[in-house]
GROMACS .gro file of C-alpha atoms in nm:
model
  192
    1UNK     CA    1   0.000   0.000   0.000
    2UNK     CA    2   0.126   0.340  -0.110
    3UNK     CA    3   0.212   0.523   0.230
    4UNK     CA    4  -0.049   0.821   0.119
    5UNK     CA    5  -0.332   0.548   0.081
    6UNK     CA    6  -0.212   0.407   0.450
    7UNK     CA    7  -0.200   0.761   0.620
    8UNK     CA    8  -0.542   0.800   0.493
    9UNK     CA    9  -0.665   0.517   0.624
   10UNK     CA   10  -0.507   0.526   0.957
   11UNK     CA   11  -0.658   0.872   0.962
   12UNK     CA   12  -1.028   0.746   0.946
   13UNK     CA   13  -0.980   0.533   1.168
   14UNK     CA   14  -0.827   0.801   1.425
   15UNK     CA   15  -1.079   1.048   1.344
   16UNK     CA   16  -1.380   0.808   1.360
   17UNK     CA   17  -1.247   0.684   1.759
   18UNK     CA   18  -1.164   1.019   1.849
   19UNK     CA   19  -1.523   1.109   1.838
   20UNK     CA   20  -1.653   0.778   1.993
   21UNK     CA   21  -1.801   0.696   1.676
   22UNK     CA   22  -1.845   0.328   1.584
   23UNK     CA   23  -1.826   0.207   1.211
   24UNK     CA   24  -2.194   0.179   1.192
   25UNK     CA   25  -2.249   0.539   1.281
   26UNK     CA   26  -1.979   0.675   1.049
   27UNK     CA   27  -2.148   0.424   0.796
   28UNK     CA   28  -2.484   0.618   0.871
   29UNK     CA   29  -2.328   0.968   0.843
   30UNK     CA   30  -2.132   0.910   0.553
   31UNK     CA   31  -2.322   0.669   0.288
   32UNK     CA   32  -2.031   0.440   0.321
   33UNK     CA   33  -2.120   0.088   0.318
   34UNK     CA   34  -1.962  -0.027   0.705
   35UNK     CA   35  -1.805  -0.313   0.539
   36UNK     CA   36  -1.601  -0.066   0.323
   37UNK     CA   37  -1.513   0.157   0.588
   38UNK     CA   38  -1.398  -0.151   0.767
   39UNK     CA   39  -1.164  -0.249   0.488
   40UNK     CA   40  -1.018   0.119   0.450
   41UNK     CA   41  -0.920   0.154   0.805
   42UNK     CA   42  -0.755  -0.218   0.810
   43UNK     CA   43  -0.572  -0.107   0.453
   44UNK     CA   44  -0.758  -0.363   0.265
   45UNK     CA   45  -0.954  -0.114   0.070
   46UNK     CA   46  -0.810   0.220  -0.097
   47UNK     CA   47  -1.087   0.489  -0.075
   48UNK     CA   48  -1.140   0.657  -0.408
   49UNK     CA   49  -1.140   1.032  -0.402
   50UNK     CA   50  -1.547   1.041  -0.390
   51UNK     CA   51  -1.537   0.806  -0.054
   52UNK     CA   52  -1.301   1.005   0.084
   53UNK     CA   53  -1.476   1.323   0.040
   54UNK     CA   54  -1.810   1.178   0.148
   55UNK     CA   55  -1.600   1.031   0.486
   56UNK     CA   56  -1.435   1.363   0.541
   57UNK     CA   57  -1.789   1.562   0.564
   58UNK     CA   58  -1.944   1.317   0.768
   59UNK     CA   59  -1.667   1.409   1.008
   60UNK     CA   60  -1.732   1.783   0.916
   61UNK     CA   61  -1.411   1.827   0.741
   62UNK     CA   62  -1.266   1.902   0.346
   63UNK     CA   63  -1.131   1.692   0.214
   64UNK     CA   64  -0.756   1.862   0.275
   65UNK     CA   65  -0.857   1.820   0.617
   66UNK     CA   66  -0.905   1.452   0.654
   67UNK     CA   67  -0.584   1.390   0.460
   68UNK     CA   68  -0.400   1.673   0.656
   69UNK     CA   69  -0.089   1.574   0.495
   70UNK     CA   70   0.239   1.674   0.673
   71UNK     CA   71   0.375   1.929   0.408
   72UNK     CA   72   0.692   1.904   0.248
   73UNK     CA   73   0.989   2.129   0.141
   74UNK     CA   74   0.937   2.164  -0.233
   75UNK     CA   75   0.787   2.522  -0.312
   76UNK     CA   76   0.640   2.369  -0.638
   77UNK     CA   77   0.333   2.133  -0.619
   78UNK     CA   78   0.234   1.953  -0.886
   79UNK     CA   79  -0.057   1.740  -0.994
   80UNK     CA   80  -0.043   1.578  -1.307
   81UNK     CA   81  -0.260   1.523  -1.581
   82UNK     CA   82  -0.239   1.144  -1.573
   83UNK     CA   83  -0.233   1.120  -1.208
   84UNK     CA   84  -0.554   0.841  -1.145
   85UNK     CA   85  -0.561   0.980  -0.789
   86UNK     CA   86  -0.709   1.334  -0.884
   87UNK     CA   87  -0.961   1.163  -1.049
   88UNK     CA   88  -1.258   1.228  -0.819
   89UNK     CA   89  -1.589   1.143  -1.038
   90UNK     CA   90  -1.653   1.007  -1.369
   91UNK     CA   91  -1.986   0.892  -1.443
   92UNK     CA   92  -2.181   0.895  -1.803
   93UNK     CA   93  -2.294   1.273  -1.679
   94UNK     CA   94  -1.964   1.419  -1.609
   95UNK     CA   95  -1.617   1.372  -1.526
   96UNK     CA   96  -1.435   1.574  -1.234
   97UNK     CA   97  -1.044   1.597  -1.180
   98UNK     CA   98  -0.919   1.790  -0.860
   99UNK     CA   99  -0.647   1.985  -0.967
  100UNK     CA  100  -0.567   2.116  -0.653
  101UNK     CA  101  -0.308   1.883  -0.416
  102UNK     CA  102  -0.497   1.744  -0.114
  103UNK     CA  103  -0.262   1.849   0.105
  104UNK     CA  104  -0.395   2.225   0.030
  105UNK     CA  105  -0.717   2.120   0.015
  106UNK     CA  106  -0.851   2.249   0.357
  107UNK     CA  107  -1.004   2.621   0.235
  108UNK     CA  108  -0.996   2.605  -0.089
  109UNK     CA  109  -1.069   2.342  -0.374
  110UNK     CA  110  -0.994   2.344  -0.768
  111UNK     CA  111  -1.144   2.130  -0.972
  112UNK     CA  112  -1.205   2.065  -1.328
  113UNK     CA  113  -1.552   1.964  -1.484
  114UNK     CA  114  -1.639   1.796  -1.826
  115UNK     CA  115  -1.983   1.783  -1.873
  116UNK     CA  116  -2.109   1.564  -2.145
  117UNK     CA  117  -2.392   1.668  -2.357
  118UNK     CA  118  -2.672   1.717  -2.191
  119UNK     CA  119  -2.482   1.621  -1.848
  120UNK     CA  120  -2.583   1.773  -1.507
  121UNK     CA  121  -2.393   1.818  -1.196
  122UNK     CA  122  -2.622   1.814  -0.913
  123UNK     CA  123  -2.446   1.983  -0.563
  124UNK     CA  124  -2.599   1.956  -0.217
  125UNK     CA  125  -2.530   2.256   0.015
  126UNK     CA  126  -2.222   2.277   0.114
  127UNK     CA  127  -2.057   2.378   0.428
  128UNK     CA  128  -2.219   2.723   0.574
  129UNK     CA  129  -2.074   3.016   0.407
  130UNK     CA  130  -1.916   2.839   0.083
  131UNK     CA  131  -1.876   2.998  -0.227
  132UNK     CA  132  -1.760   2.875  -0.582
  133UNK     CA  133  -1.617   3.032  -0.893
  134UNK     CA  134  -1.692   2.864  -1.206
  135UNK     CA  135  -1.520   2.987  -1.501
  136UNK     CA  136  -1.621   2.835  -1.883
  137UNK     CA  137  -1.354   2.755  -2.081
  138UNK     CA  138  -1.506   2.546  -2.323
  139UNK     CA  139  -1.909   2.525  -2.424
  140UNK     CA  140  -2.225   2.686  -2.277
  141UNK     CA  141  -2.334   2.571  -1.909
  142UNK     CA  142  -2.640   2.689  -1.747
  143UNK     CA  143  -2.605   2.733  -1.363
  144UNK     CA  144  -2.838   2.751  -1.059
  145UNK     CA  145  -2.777   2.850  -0.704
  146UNK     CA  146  -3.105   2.833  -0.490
  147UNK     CA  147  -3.360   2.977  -0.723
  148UNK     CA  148  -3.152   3.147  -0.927
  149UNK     CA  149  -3.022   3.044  -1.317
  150UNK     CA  150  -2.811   3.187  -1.509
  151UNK     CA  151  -2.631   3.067  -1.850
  152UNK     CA  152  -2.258   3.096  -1.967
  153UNK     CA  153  -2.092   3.054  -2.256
  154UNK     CA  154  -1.689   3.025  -2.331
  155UNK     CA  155  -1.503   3.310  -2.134
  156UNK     CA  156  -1.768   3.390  -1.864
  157UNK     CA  157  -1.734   3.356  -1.511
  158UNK     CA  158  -1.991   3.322  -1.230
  159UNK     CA  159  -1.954   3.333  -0.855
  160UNK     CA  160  -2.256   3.233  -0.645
  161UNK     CA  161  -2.312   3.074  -0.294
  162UNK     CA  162  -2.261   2.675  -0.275
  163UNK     CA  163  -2.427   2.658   0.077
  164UNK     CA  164  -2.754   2.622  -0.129
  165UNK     CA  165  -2.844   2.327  -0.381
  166UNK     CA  166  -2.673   2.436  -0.683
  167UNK     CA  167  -2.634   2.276  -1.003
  168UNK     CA  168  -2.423   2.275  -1.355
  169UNK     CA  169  -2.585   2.168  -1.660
  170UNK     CA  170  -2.456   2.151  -2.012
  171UNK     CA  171  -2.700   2.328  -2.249
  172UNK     CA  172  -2.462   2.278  -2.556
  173UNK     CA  173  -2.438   2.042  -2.818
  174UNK     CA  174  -2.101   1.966  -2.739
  175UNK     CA  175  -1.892   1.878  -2.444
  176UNK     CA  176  -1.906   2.189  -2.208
  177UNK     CA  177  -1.568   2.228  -1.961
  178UNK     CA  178  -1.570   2.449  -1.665
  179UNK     CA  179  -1.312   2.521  -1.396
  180UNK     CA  180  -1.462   2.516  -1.015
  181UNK     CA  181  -1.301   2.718  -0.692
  182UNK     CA  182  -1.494   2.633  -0.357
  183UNK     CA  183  -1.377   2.837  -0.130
  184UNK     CA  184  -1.477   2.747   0.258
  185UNK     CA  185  -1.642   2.916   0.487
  186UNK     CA  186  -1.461   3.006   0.857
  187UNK     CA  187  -1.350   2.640   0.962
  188UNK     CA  188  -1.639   2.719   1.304
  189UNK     CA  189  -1.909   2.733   1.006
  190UNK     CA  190  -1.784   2.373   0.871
  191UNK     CA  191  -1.946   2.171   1.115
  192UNK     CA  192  -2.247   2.170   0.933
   0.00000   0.00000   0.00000
């Protein structure tokens, strides 16, 4: 096991007994089956980006924050375009790539988004106080925060609270690609 995968696991299991949890009630919290959590805190199991992000709210954390890597002394971080690990979703609807390094990952997120035709991201509220950025770089997108829509095409940017249901829909024949910033709330409002 690749000693990022074991930290990570290691760390759910800390996290999860440091708030007198048991696996069925971080099962409960998170959506993750309690046989998988089982197998991620013995090592048996790698948690894909998505699991890990659904484990880390559950404890009312980022996902930088459950990782909460120790940093290191390069300057430069990078995350490459082939790297399977930033993969975090990719469904027949979309397809999302972090491109931020989990390590930094505790106020602010970047992600990319490719939205097949017709594909629709649907986003729960986040934490309190969340906001996003979305900037098009490729296709037209129609957005909604709460009750409100608006649509973008190529070269437009939108910023818009993501402690509400929001959603990103491709409205374009083609493939639409946006780039996301969330950027958290005060780490007091994350506790859902």
């Amino acid at each position: 096991m690749a000693p990022l995968n074991q930290y990570v696991c290691e760390r759910v299991r800390s996290m999860r007994k440091l708030r007198g949890w048991t696996l069925d009630q971080l099962a409960s919290t998170s959506g993750v089956s309690r046989s998988m959590l089982s197998q991620i805190e013995r090592g048996a199991a790698n948690p894909t980006l998505g699991v890990a992000f659904r484990i880390a709210q559950a404890f009312g954390l980022s996902l930088g924050d459950l990782v909460n890597l120790p940093s290191n002394d390069s300057r430069i971080d990078v995350v490459r375009a082939d790297d399977a690990n930033s993969l975090f979703r990719d469904d027949s609807q979309c397809r999302i790539r972090t491109l931020s390094p989990l390590h930094l990952e505790k106020d602010v997120e970047f992600y990319e988004l490719t939205l097949k035709p017709a594909g629709v991201l649907e986003s729960a509220p986040h934490f309190r106080d969340t906001r996003e950025f979305l900037t098009v770089e490729k296709g037209q997108v129609r957005l909604t925060a709460g009750e409100e829509s608006r649509e973008l095409s190529r070269g437009d940017s939108a910023h818009y609270p993501a402690d509400v249901p929001h959603r990103i829909e491709n409205i374009g024949r083609g493939e639409a690609v946006v780039f996301l910033v969330d950027i958290y709330g005060r780490a007091e409002n994350r506790a859902r």
